[in-house]
Coordinates of C-alpha atoms and ligand atoms in Angstrom, one line a residue:
M294 CA 7.4 -77.0 33.6
L295 CA 9.6 -73.9 33.1
T296 CA 11.8 -72.5 35.8
V297 CA 13.8 -69.3 35.4
E298 CA 16.3 -68.3 38.1
G299 CA 18.4 -65.2 38.3
L300 CA 18.3 -64.8 34.5
R301 CA 20.6 -62.1 33.1
S302 CA 21.0 -61.0 29.5
R303 CA 22.8 -58.1 27.8
Y304 CA 23.1 -56.4 24.4
G305 CA 26.8 -55.6 24.1
R306 CA 27.8 -54.1 27.4
I307 CA 24.3 -53.1 28.4
E308 CA 22.5 -55.5 30.7
V309 CA 18.8 -55.5 30.1
L310 CA 17.7 -58.5 32.3
H311 CA 19.0 -58.1 35.8
G312 CA 18.2 -61.5 37.5
V313 CA 14.7 -62.6 36.5
N314 CA 12.9 -65.3 38.4
L315 CA 9.8 -67.0 37.3
Q316 CA 8.0 -70.3 37.1
V317 CA 5.4 -71.8 34.8
K318 CA 3.6 -74.9 36.0
P319 CA 2.0 -77.5 33.6
G320 CA -1.3 -76.4 32.3
E321 CA -1.0 -72.8 33.4
I322 CA -1.4 -69.6 31.4
V323 CA 1.1 -67.3 32.9
T324 CA 1.6 -63.7 31.8
V325 CA 4.4 -61.2 32.0
V326 CA 3.1 -57.7 31.6
G327 CA 5.1 -54.5 31.5
A328 CA 5.8 -51.3 29.6
N329 CA 7.5 -51.0 26.3
G330 CA 11.2 -51.7 26.7
A331 CA 10.9 -53.5 30.1
G332 CA 12.7 -56.6 28.7
K333 CA 9.8 -58.9 28.0
T334 CA 10.8 -59.8 24.4
T335 CA 14.4 -60.3 25.6
L336 CA 13.2 -62.7 28.2
L337 CA 11.2 -64.8 25.6
K338 CA 14.2 -64.8 23.3
C339 CA 16.4 -66.2 26.1
L340 CA 13.8 -68.9 26.7
S341 CA 13.6 -69.9 23.0
G342 CA 17.4 -69.8 22.7
T343 CA 17.7 -66.8 20.2
Q344 CA 19.3 -64.4 22.7
P345 CA 22.4 -65.2 24.7
V346 CA 22.1 -65.5 28.5
S347 CA 24.9 -64.0 30.6
G348 CA 23.8 -65.4 34.0
G349 CA 21.3 -67.5 35.9
S350 CA 19.5 -70.6 34.6
I351 CA 16.5 -71.9 32.6
S352 CA 15.2 -75.3 33.0
F353 CA 12.3 -76.9 31.0
R354 CA 10.6 -80.1 32.2
G355 CA 13.5 -80.6 34.7
Q356 CA 16.2 -80.3 32.1
S357 CA 18.7 -77.4 32.0
L358 CA 18.5 -75.5 28.6
A359 CA 22.0 -74.0 29.0
S360 CA 23.5 -76.1 26.2
V361 CA 20.3 -76.7 24.2
P362 CA 20.2 -74.6 20.9
A363 CA 16.9 -73.0 19.7
H364 CA 15.9 -75.9 17.4
G365 CA 16.6 -78.4 20.2
R366 CA 14.3 -76.5 22.5
L367 CA 11.5 -76.9 20.0
K368 CA 12.2 -80.6 19.9
L369 CA 11.8 -80.6 23.7
G370 CA 8.4 -79.0 23.3
L371 CA 9.1 -75.3 23.8
A372 CA 7.9 -73.2 20.9
Q373 CA 7.7 -69.4 20.4
S374 CA 5.3 -67.3 18.4
P375 CA 7.5 -64.2 17.9
E376 CA 6.7 -60.5 18.3
G377 CA 5.6 -59.0 15.0
R378 CA 4.3 -62.5 13.8
Q379 CA 7.2 -63.0 11.3
I380 CA 5.2 -65.0 8.9
F381 CA 6.5 -65.7 5.4
S382 CA 4.5 -63.3 3.3
N383 CA 5.3 -64.8 -0.1
L384 CA 4.4 -68.3 1.0
T385 CA 0.9 -69.6 1.2
V386 CA -1.0 -70.0 4.4
E387 CA -0.6 -73.8 4.1
E388 CA 3.2 -73.5 3.3
N389 CA 3.6 -71.4 6.5
L390 CA 1.9 -74.1 8.5
R391 CA 4.0 -76.8 7.0
L392 CA 7.2 -74.9 8.0
G393 CA 5.9 -75.0 11.6
A394 CA 5.9 -78.8 11.3
F395 CA 9.5 -79.0 9.9
L396 CA 10.5 -81.5 12.6
Y397 CA 7.9 -84.0 11.5
T398 CA 7.3 -86.1 8.5
D399 CA 4.7 -88.5 9.9
D400 CA 0.9 -88.8 9.1
R401 CA 0.1 -86.6 12.1
V402 CA 1.2 -83.5 10.2
A403 CA -2.0 -83.7 8.1
Q404 CA -4.1 -84.2 11.2
D405 CA -2.4 -81.2 12.9
M406 CA -3.1 -79.2 9.8
G407 CA -6.8 -80.2 10.1
D408 CA -6.8 -79.2 13.7
A409 CA -5.3 -75.8 12.8
F410 CA -8.0 -75.3 10.2
A411 CA -10.7 -76.4 12.7
M412 CA -9.4 -73.9 15.2
F413 CA -9.0 -71.1 12.6
P414 CA -11.6 -71.7 9.8
V415 CA -10.5 -68.4 8.1
L416 CA -7.0 -70.0 7.5
K417 CA -8.7 -72.9 5.8
E418 CA -10.5 -70.6 3.5
K419 CA -7.3 -68.8 2.6
R420 CA -5.0 -71.9 2.7
N421 CA -3.7 -71.4 -0.9
L422 CA -3.3 -67.6 -0.8
P423 CA -0.1 -65.8 0.1
A424 CA 0.1 -65.2 3.8
G425 CA 1.1 -61.5 3.2
G426 CA -2.5 -60.8 2.0
L427 CA -4.0 -61.8 5.4
S428 CA -5.3 -59.1 7.8
G429 CA -3.3 -58.4 11.0
G430 CA -5.6 -60.6 13.1
Q431 CA -5.4 -63.4 10.6
Q432 CA -1.6 -63.2 10.5
Q433 CA -1.6 -63.5 14.2
M434 CA -3.8 -66.6 14.0
L435 CA -1.4 -68.0 11.5
A436 CA 1.6 -67.3 13.7
I437 CA -0.1 -69.1 16.6
A438 CA -1.2 -72.0 14.4
R439 CA 2.2 -72.3 12.9
A440 CA 3.8 -72.5 16.4
L441 CA 1.2 -75.2 17.3
M442 CA 2.3 -77.3 14.3
G443 CA 5.5 -77.9 16.2
R444 CA 3.5 -79.8 18.8
P445 CA 4.7 -77.7 21.8
S446 CA 3.8 -78.6 25.3
C447 CA 4.7 -75.0 26.2
L448 CA 4.0 -72.0 23.9
L449 CA 5.8 -68.6 24.3
L450 CA 3.6 -65.9 22.9
D451 CA 5.0 -62.4 22.4
E452 CA 2.4 -59.6 22.3
P453 CA -0.2 -61.5 20.2
S454 CA -2.7 -58.6 20.6
M455 CA -0.3 -55.9 19.3
G456 CA -1.7 -53.6 16.7
L457 CA -5.1 -55.4 16.5
A458 CA -8.6 -53.8 16.7
P459 CA -10.4 -54.5 20.0
L460 CA -12.7 -57.2 18.5
L461 CA -9.7 -59.1 17.2
V462 CA -7.9 -58.7 20.5
A463 CA -10.8 -60.4 22.2
Q464 CA -10.7 -63.2 19.6
I465 CA -7.0 -63.7 20.0
F466 CA -7.3 -63.9 23.8
E467 CA -10.1 -66.4 23.4
V468 CA -7.8 -68.5 21.2
V469 CA -5.1 -68.4 23.9
T470 CA -7.6 -69.5 26.5
S471 CA -8.6 -72.4 24.3
L472 CA -5.0 -73.7 24.4
R473 CA -5.8 -75.0 27.9
D474 CA -8.1 -77.6 26.3
R475 CA -5.2 -78.7 24.1
Q476 CA -3.0 -79.2 27.2
V477 CA -0.6 -76.5 26.0
T478 CA 1.0 -74.5 28.7
V479 CA 1.3 -70.8 27.9
L480 CA 3.7 -68.0 28.8
L481 CA 2.2 -64.8 27.4
V482 CA 4.0 -61.6 27.2
E483 CA 1.8 -58.5 26.8
Q484 CA 1.6 -54.8 27.0
N485 CA -2.2 -55.2 27.2
A486 CA -2.1 -56.0 30.9
Y487 CA -5.8 -56.0 31.4
G488 CA -6.6 -58.5 28.6
A489 CA -3.7 -60.7 29.6
L490 CA -4.4 -60.8 33.3
K491 CA -8.1 -61.5 32.6
I492 CA -7.2 -64.8 31.0
A493 CA -4.1 -65.8 32.9
D494 CA -3.8 -67.9 36.1
R495 CA -0.8 -66.0 37.4
G496 CA 1.1 -62.9 36.4
Y497 CA 4.4 -61.1 36.7
V498 CA 5.0 -57.5 36.3
M499 CA 8.4 -56.6 34.7
E500 CA 10.0 -53.2 35.0
T501 CA 13.4 -52.3 33.5
G502 CA 14.6 -55.9 33.5
R503 CA 13.3 -57.0 36.9
I504 CA 10.2 -58.7 38.1
T505 CA 8.7 -56.3 40.6
I506 CA 5.3 -57.9 41.3
A507 CA 4.1 -61.5 41.1
G508 CA 0.9 -63.2 42.1
P509 CA -2.4 -64.8 41.0
A510 CA -3.8 -62.9 38.0
G511 CA -7.0 -62.1 39.9
D512 CA -5.1 -60.3 42.6
L513 CA -2.9 -58.4 40.2
I514 CA -5.9 -57.1 38.3
T515 CA -7.2 -55.4 41.5
D516 CA -3.8 -54.4 42.8
P517 CA -3.8 -50.5 43.0
R518 CA -0.2 -50.3 41.8
I519 CA -1.0 -52.2 38.7
R520 CA -4.3 -50.5 38.1
E521 CA -2.6 -47.1 38.2
A522 CA 0.5 -48.0 36.2
Y523 CA -0.9 -50.4 33.6
L524 CA -4.7 -50.4 33.6
G525 CA -5.2 -46.6 33.5
T526 CA -7.6 -46.7 36.4
Ligands
LIG117 P1 8.6 -54.1 23.6 O1 7.2 -54.4 24.0 O2 8.8 -52.8 23.0 O3 9.2 -55.2 22.7 P2 10.0 -55.3 25.7 O4 9.5 -55.2 27.1 O5 9.8 -56.6 25.0 O6 9.5 -54.1 24.9 P3 12.7 -55.6 25.0 O7 12.4 -55.5 23.5 O8 13.1 -56.9 25.6 O9 11.6 -55.0 25.8 O10 13.9 -54.5 25.3 C1 14.5 -54.4 26.6 C2 15.6 -53.3 26.4 O11 16.6 -53.8 25.6 C3 15.2 -52.0 25.8 O12 15.9 -51.0 26.5 C4 15.6 -52.1 24.4 O13 15.9 -50.8 23.9 C5 16.9 -52.9 24.5 N1 17.1 -53.7 23.3 C6 16.2 -54.6 22.7 N2 16.7 -55.2 21.6 C7 18.0 -54.7 21.5 C8 19.0 -54.9 20.6 N3 18.9 -55.8 19.6 N4 20.2 -54.2 20.8 C9 20.3 -53.3 21.8 N5 19.4 -53.1 22.7 C10 18.2 -53.7 22.6

Protein backbone atom coordinates (compact mmCIF):
# COMPACT_ATOMS: atom_id res chain seq x y z
CA MET A 1 0.00 0.00 0.00
CA LEU A 2 2.78 2.41 1.00
CA THR A 3 6.38 1.98 -0.18
CA VAL A 4 9.16 4.31 0.89
CA GLU A 5 12.58 3.89 -0.72
CA GLY A 6 15.77 5.79 0.07
CA LEU A 7 13.82 8.74 1.46
CA ARG A 8 15.87 11.83 2.29
CA SER A 9 14.73 15.11 3.75
CA ARG A 10 16.43 18.21 5.12
CA TYR A 11 15.78 21.38 7.06
CA GLY A 12 17.89 23.99 5.27
CA ARG A 13 21.32 22.44 4.87
CA ILE A 14 20.85 19.84 7.59
CA GLU A 15 19.71 16.45 6.37
CA VAL A 16 17.56 14.65 8.97
CA LEU A 17 16.35 11.61 6.98
CA HIS A 18 19.27 9.76 5.41
CA GLY A 19 17.66 7.21 3.11
CA VAL A 20 14.67 5.62 4.86
CA ASN A 21 13.13 2.40 3.51
CA LEU A 22 9.83 1.04 4.74
CA GLN A 23 6.72 -0.70 3.56
CA VAL A 24 3.15 -0.87 4.78
CA LYS A 25 0.87 -3.57 3.38
CA PRO A 26 -2.92 -3.30 3.18
CA GLY A 27 -4.63 -3.96 6.50
CA GLU A 28 -1.46 -3.79 8.58
CA ILE A 29 -0.70 -1.72 11.65
CA VAL A 30 2.95 -0.76 11.26
CA THR A 31 4.80 1.27 13.85
CA VAL A 32 7.93 3.39 13.69
CA VAL A 33 9.41 3.80 17.14
CA GLY A 34 12.41 5.83 18.19
CA ALA A 35 13.67 8.48 20.54
CA ASN A 36 12.84 12.14 20.53
CA GLY A 37 14.40 13.80 17.47
CA ALA A 38 15.02 10.58 15.52
CA GLY A 39 13.07 11.93 12.52
CA LYS A 40 9.72 10.18 12.92
CA THR A 41 7.59 13.32 12.54
CA THR A 42 9.65 14.44 9.56
CA LEU A 43 9.02 11.05 7.94
CA LEU A 44 5.23 11.40 8.40
CA LYS A 45 5.32 14.96 7.08
CA CYS A 46 7.13 13.74 3.94
CA LEU A 47 4.42 11.10 3.50
CA SER A 48 1.55 13.55 3.92
CA GLY A 49 3.25 16.10 1.65
CA THR A 50 3.88 18.84 4.19
CA GLN A 51 7.68 18.49 4.23
CA PRO A 52 9.84 18.57 1.07
CA VAL A 53 11.68 15.42 0.07
CA SER A 54 15.27 15.75 -1.15
CA GLY A 55 15.79 12.19 -2.39
CA GLY A 56 14.24 8.77 -2.76
CA SER A 57 10.64 7.90 -3.51
CA ILE A 58 7.22 7.37 -1.93
CA SER A 59 4.50 5.40 -3.62
CA PHE A 60 0.97 4.89 -2.40
CA ARG A 61 -1.26 2.19 -3.87
CA GLY A 62 1.17 1.84 -6.76
CA GLN A 63 1.27 5.55 -7.59
CA SER A 64 4.29 7.82 -7.10
CA LEU A 65 3.49 10.73 -4.77
CA ALA A 66 6.37 12.87 -6.09
CA SER A 67 4.11 15.40 -7.76
CA VAL A 68 0.99 14.94 -5.60
CA PRO A 69 0.41 17.86 -3.17
CA ALA A 70 -0.87 17.30 0.39
CA HIS A 71 -4.57 17.72 -0.42
CA GLY A 72 -4.20 15.38 -3.38
CA ARG A 73 -2.76 12.70 -1.09
CA LEU A 74 -5.84 12.93 1.10
CA LYS A 75 -7.99 12.46 -1.99
CA LEU A 76 -6.01 9.31 -2.77
CA GLY A 77 -6.82 8.01 0.73
CA LEU A 78 -3.75 8.95 2.77
CA ALA A 79 -4.64 11.01 5.88
CA GLN A 80 -2.57 12.24 8.80
CA SER A 81 -3.47 12.87 12.41
CA PRO A 82 -0.69 15.28 13.31
CA GLU A 83 1.56 15.49 16.35
CA GLY A 84 0.04 17.72 19.02
CA ARG A 85 -3.47 17.01 17.64
CA GLN A 86 -3.88 20.47 16.10
CA ILE A 87 -7.59 20.66 16.61
CA PHE A 88 -9.38 23.98 16.15
CA SER A 89 -10.01 25.03 19.77
CA ASN A 90 -12.60 27.73 19.05
CA LEU A 91 -14.70 25.52 16.81
CA THR A 92 -17.12 22.97 18.21
CA VAL A 93 -16.41 19.26 18.18
CA GLU A 94 -18.88 18.81 15.33
CA GLU A 95 -17.35 21.66 13.31
CA ASN A 96 -13.92 20.07 13.70
CA LEU A 97 -15.31 16.79 12.37
CA ARG A 98 -16.97 18.55 9.43
CA LEU A 99 -13.60 20.08 8.51
CA GLY A 100 -12.19 16.57 8.29
CA ALA A 101 -14.82 15.84 5.62
CA PHE A 102 -14.07 18.96 3.56
CA LEU A 103 -13.59 16.86 0.43
CA TYR A 104 -17.15 15.56 0.56
CA THR A 105 -20.62 17.04 0.27
CA ASP A 106 -22.59 13.81 -0.06
CA ASP A 107 -25.04 12.16 2.34
CA ARG A 108 -22.32 9.88 3.62
CA VAL A 109 -20.86 12.75 5.67
CA ALA A 110 -23.78 12.48 8.12
CA GLN A 111 -23.30 8.72 8.26
CA ASP A 112 -19.55 9.13 8.85
CA MET A 113 -20.33 11.59 11.65
CA GLY A 114 -22.66 8.99 13.17
CA ASP A 115 -19.88 6.39 12.92
CA ALA A 116 -17.45 8.78 14.62
CA PHE A 117 -19.92 9.35 17.47
CA ALA A 118 -20.50 5.60 17.80
CA MET A 119 -16.75 5.08 18.03
CA PHE A 120 -16.26 7.96 20.49
CA PRO A 121 -19.50 8.49 22.47
CA VAL A 122 -17.87 11.27 24.50
CA LEU A 123 -17.54 13.33 21.31
CA LYS A 124 -21.28 12.98 20.74
CA GLU A 125 -21.98 14.25 24.25
CA LYS A 126 -19.76 17.26 23.60
CA ARG A 127 -20.57 17.79 19.93
CA ASN A 128 -21.77 21.40 20.41
CA LEU A 129 -19.01 22.48 22.78
CA PRO A 130 -15.74 24.19 21.80
CA ALA A 131 -13.08 21.57 21.15
CA GLY A 132 -10.59 23.56 23.25
CA GLY A 133 -12.52 22.50 26.38
CA LEU A 134 -11.94 18.78 25.80
CA SER A 135 -9.39 16.87 27.90
CA GLY A 136 -6.14 15.76 26.25
CA GLY A 137 -7.45 12.25 25.64
CA GLN A 138 -10.70 13.56 24.18
CA GLN A 139 -8.78 15.92 21.90
CA GLN A 140 -6.72 12.98 20.66
CA MET A 141 -9.94 11.06 19.95
CA LEU A 142 -11.23 14.10 18.07
CA ALA A 143 -8.02 14.30 16.02
CA ILE A 144 -8.35 10.63 15.02
CA ALA A 145 -12.09 10.96 14.33
CA ARG A 146 -11.47 14.07 12.22
CA ALA A 147 -8.84 12.24 10.16
CA LEU A 148 -11.30 9.35 9.64
CA MET A 149 -13.91 11.78 8.29
CA GLY A 150 -11.61 12.10 5.25
CA ARG A 151 -12.32 8.38 4.54
CA PRO A 152 -8.68 7.32 4.43
CA SER A 153 -7.57 3.87 3.44
CA CYS A 154 -4.29 4.58 5.24
CA LEU A 155 -3.97 6.69 8.37
CA LEU A 156 -0.70 8.24 9.53
CA LEU A 157 -0.76 8.72 13.31
CA ASP A 158 1.87 10.87 14.98
CA GLU A 159 2.37 10.09 18.68
CA PRO A 160 -1.30 9.65 19.63
CA SER A 161 -0.34 8.61 23.19
CA MET A 162 1.79 11.66 23.88
CA GLY A 163 1.05 13.42 27.16
CA LEU A 164 -1.81 11.12 28.14
CA ALA A 165 -2.38 9.33 31.46
CA PRO A 166 -1.81 5.53 31.28
CA LEU A 167 -5.52 4.66 31.24
CA LEU A 168 -6.11 6.98 28.30
CA VAL A 169 -3.02 5.67 26.51
CA ALA A 170 -4.55 2.18 26.70
CA GLN A 171 -7.85 3.54 25.34
CA ILE A 172 -6.14 5.27 22.43
CA PHE A 173 -4.20 2.13 21.51
CA GLU A 174 -7.49 0.19 21.62
CA VAL A 175 -8.98 2.70 19.20
CA VAL A 176 -6.01 2.27 16.87
CA THR A 177 -6.46 -1.51 17.02
CA SER A 178 -10.15 -1.13 16.16
CA LEU A 179 -9.21 0.63 12.90
CA ARG A 180 -8.42 -2.84 11.54
CA ASP A 181 -12.16 -3.61 11.60
CA ARG A 182 -12.77 -0.51 9.51
CA GLN A 183 -10.23 -1.69 6.91
CA VAL A 184 -8.00 1.28 7.66
CA THR A 185 -4.28 0.58 7.33
CA VAL A 186 -2.21 2.38 9.97
CA LEU A 187 1.31 3.78 10.14
CA LEU A 188 1.82 4.68 13.79
CA VAL A 189 4.76 6.77 14.95
CA GLU A 190 5.40 6.48 18.69
CA GLN A 191 7.89 7.13 21.45
CA ASN A 192 5.87 4.68 23.55
CA ALA A 193 7.59 1.72 21.94
CA TYR A 194 6.05 -0.94 24.17
CA GLY A 195 2.44 0.20 23.66
CA ALA A 196 2.93 0.60 19.92
CA LEU A 197 4.72 -2.74 19.39
CA LYS A 198 2.06 -4.53 21.41
CA ILE A 199 -0.68 -3.58 18.93
CA ALA A 200 1.35 -3.50 15.70
CA ASP A 201 1.94 -6.26 13.15
CA ARG A 202 5.39 -5.03 12.23
CA GLY A 203 7.74 -2.38 13.50
CA TYR A 204 10.72 -0.27 12.53
CA VAL A 205 13.20 1.39 14.84
CA MET A 206 14.41 4.80 13.70
CA GLU A 207 17.63 6.29 15.01
CA THR A 208 19.00 9.66 13.83
CA GLY A 209 17.26 9.56 10.48
CA ARG A 210 17.84 5.90 9.64
CA ILE A 211 15.91 2.67 10.10
CA THR A 212 18.21 0.49 12.17
CA ILE A 213 16.00 -2.48 13.05
CA ALA A 214 12.89 -3.88 11.33
CA GLY A 215 10.75 -6.94 11.88
CA PRO A 216 7.54 -8.47 13.20
CA ALA A 217 6.39 -6.49 16.24
CA GLY A 218 6.39 -9.63 18.40
CA ASP A 219 10.09 -10.18 17.63
CA LEU A 220 11.01 -6.55 18.28
CA ILE A 221 9.32 -6.51 21.68
CA THR A 222 11.62 -9.33 22.83
CA ASP A 223 14.75 -8.07 21.02
CA PRO A 224 17.37 -7.30 23.70
CA ARG A 225 18.59 -4.18 21.85
CA ILE A 226 15.09 -2.74 21.88
CA ARG A 227 14.33 -3.83 25.40
CA GLU A 228 17.42 -2.03 26.63
CA ALA A 229 17.12 1.14 24.56
CA TYR A 230 13.37 1.69 24.42
CA LEU A 231 11.54 -0.51 26.89
CA GLY A 232 13.66 0.20 29.95
CA THR A 233 14.20 -3.49 30.73
P1 LIG B 1 9.71 14.06 18.27
O1 LIG B 1 9.16 12.84 18.86
O2 LIG B 1 10.37 14.96 19.25
O3 LIG B 1 8.78 14.80 17.35
P2 LIG B 1 10.90 12.94 15.96
O4 LIG B 1 11.51 11.59 15.95
O5 LIG B 1 9.53 13.07 15.41
O6 LIG B 1 10.95 13.56 17.39
P3 LIG B 1 11.59 15.07 14.18
O7 LIG B 1 10.64 16.02 14.81
O8 LIG B 1 11.28 14.55 12.84
O9 LIG B 1 11.90 13.86 15.15
O10 LIG B 1 13.02 15.78 14.13
C1 LIG B 1 14.17 15.20 13.49
C2 LIG B 1 15.33 16.20 13.53
O11 LIG B 1 14.99 17.34 12.76
C3 LIG B 1 15.62 16.72 14.94
O12 LIG B 1 17.02 16.85 15.05
C4 LIG B 1 14.96 18.07 14.97
O13 LIG B 1 15.65 18.95 15.83
C5 LIG B 1 15.06 18.53 13.53
N1 LIG B 1 13.93 19.39 13.14
C6 LIG B 1 12.62 19.08 13.25
N2 LIG B 1 11.84 20.09 12.78
C7 LIG B 1 12.71 21.05 12.36
C8 LIG B 1 12.54 22.34 11.76
N3 LIG B 1 11.32 22.84 11.49
N4 LIG B 1 13.66 23.04 11.47
C9 LIG B 1 14.90 22.55 11.74
N5 LIG B 1 15.12 21.34 12.29
C10 LIG B 1 14.05 20.60 12.59
